[in-house]
Each structure stands twice: as C-alpha cells, then as structure tokens.
C-alpha cells in the first residue's frame, strides 16, 4: 500500500512550507530525496522542522526494486556527492524494508513503533478482542458518556475553515506540548494538507460535541481499506467523560461499519492506543554509506 506521505501532493506541501531551496530536492525513480548540507540524503518530509518537530509518519521507496534502489544509490553518489543515505520510519512489513535489509551492510535500528488494529467484522468482535480490564473500562466510560447529550459529525476534504479552526483550537487546548507544536507555520502546513488532493486517500475530521460544544476532534486519512489517525485534540474541561478516548473508539466503530480492514494509529506508543487494542508495527532506520 502506498501511504500519503511520499505522494507527490504531500511532498509538494512539505517543500512549500519547509524546504526553501528547490534545488536541494531530487526525484529518482519516483522517490524524492532532500540533499542535506552534510552530504546526507533523506526522504523529502523526513527532516525535522520548526525546532525539532517530526511530522511525517512513514518513509517508503516508491515502486521499489533492488535494481532501482541500487541505481538511485549510484546516482546520489556520482551526480550529487552524497556519502550517506538515511531511510527513516520504514515499516517492517513493507517492500522497502525487505529491499533495504538485503542492501544494507549493517542491521537497521528500531526507531519507533506504530500501533494498529486489524479490524474484525463487527463491533462486538472488537470488544471481545480487548483485554478484559480494557473492555470493562471502555464499556464503563461509554455508559457514562451516554448520560449527557452528545453527537458526532464528520468533515471531508476539503475541510471547511470552521471545522479546521475548531480542530486547531482543540489540539492546542489538549496540553502545553501540543500548543507549542501547533504554531502558526504548522497550522498553515496542516491547513494545506487538509485540502490537498491525494490519490487514493481522503482527509477527514471527526468531532464529538457535548451539549452543542466541540469536545474532541481527530484528523485522519482514509482509503478503501484503511484509516490512519494523523492528529487529535480535546477539551480538558471534558476530561471526565474521556472524550479523546471515546471519540477514537467511535471512529474505530465507524471504520468497522464501513468495512475497513486496518485502523492505524501511526507513530507513537501513547497508552490509549493499547487500551483500544493496538499492536505494534516496528519502524526502522537504515543508514547506508555510499563510500
């Protein structure tokens, strides 16, 4: 599966906001690299931005084969004076991982995890798949939420400005680190992502409202088979009702009803992902010297 993060549309937006010199980017075999000053090449989207923020979840070589990757290495070395190619956040189940494992002289480094759920056919099957204590706790929280007026709504690409602004507000309310993350430049990046046309994917936002006021939101990608949870936020004043967790549970329920096969939490090992039944997908970093 081709994820959104190495598509031409995503790369264009990343470059627009975070790579001022277009000459530092090259396309080789449908994969785009950024050439860094230390003679290192990385996927476009993989360098940290805005004081160390990393905003691209997965790396992948587009349409990879062993022969095409070797040609890319040769071109990077001979034509662009690259001495090291760094591949970040490569999924262990990807074709990129298989090819790079064959080509790399040293084993990759475990970089992070990306929890996911292989979705069952029904919500009841999902509940039964949870650990007993997690299932009991989720049912208890859902019962408590049902004691107050609440509703959900979904906004689709292009995300309306009102919904985007509500998402940003909830994201910044969540905690101080998220408030620092969602700076004005980052908001501009996310706004462009929310309206981009990405082949095979749709960007959506789902909101929970309590008594008519936004309480939680999730920004996600969706295709025919999968749902990717990209970012989220909630109002701490509604923490008693576990609005962040329960909105995510509602989205899982919706994904099951829509016939999705995978619910992907993307990078990060936050506790709630495991409370909702997530299992780790390992993400690896390959560093290959071209000397």
Short mmCIF file of N, CA, C and O in Angstrom, two decimals, residues 11 40 46 96 120 122 142 164 192 210 247 268-269:
data_model
loop_
_atom_site.label_atom_id
_atom_site.label_comp_id
_atom_site.label_asym_id
_atom_site.label_seq_id
_atom_site.Cartn_x
_atom_site.Cartn_y
_atom_site.Cartn_z
N UNK A 11 4.46 15.70 -0.69
CA UNK A 11 5.82 16.24 -0.82
C UNK A 11 5.79 17.69 -1.26
O UNK A 11 6.58 18.52 -0.79
N UNK A 40 24.30 14.14 3.20
CA UNK A 40 23.34 13.08 3.52
C UNK A 40 22.07 13.32 2.71
O UNK A 40 21.66 14.45 2.49
N UNK A 46 11.23 14.02 5.78
CA UNK A 46 11.78 13.34 6.95
C UNK A 46 12.67 14.20 7.84
O UNK A 46 12.93 13.83 8.97
N UNK A 96 9.95 -1.89 0.98
CA UNK A 96 11.16 -1.09 1.21
C UNK A 96 12.05 -1.73 2.26
O UNK A 96 13.28 -1.79 2.10
N UNK A 120 -11.97 -6.45 13.04
CA UNK A 120 -12.88 -7.58 12.81
C UNK A 120 -14.10 -7.14 12.02
O UNK A 120 -14.22 -5.97 11.63
N UNK A 122 -17.28 -7.09 13.20
CA UNK A 122 -18.32 -6.45 14.00
C UNK A 122 -17.72 -5.76 15.21
O UNK A 122 -16.62 -6.09 15.67
N UNK A 142 -18.22 4.46 28.12
CA UNK A 142 -19.29 4.69 27.14
C UNK A 142 -20.63 4.88 27.85
O UNK A 142 -21.44 5.74 27.44
N UNK A 164 -11.75 23.22 10.46
CA UNK A 164 -10.30 23.22 10.66
C UNK A 164 -9.94 24.07 11.88
O UNK A 164 -9.11 23.65 12.71
N UNK A 192 -3.05 23.24 4.52
CA UNK A 192 -2.82 22.80 3.14
C UNK A 192 -3.03 21.30 3.00
O UNK A 192 -3.60 20.83 2.00
N UNK A 210 -20.37 17.96 22.95
CA UNK A 210 -21.13 17.72 24.18
C UNK A 210 -21.94 18.96 24.48
O UNK A 210 -21.39 20.06 24.58
N UNK A 247 -13.94 9.31 21.47
CA UNK A 247 -14.06 9.68 20.06
C UNK A 247 -13.27 8.71 19.19
O UNK A 247 -13.72 8.30 18.12
N UNK A 268 4.06 6.43 17.46
CA UNK A 268 3.91 6.81 18.86
C UNK A 268 3.30 5.71 19.71
O UNK A 268 2.41 4.98 19.26
N UNK A 269 3.77 5.58 20.93
CA UNK A 269 3.33 4.49 21.82
C UNK A 269 2.46 5.00 22.96
O UNK A 269 2.55 4.53 24.09
#
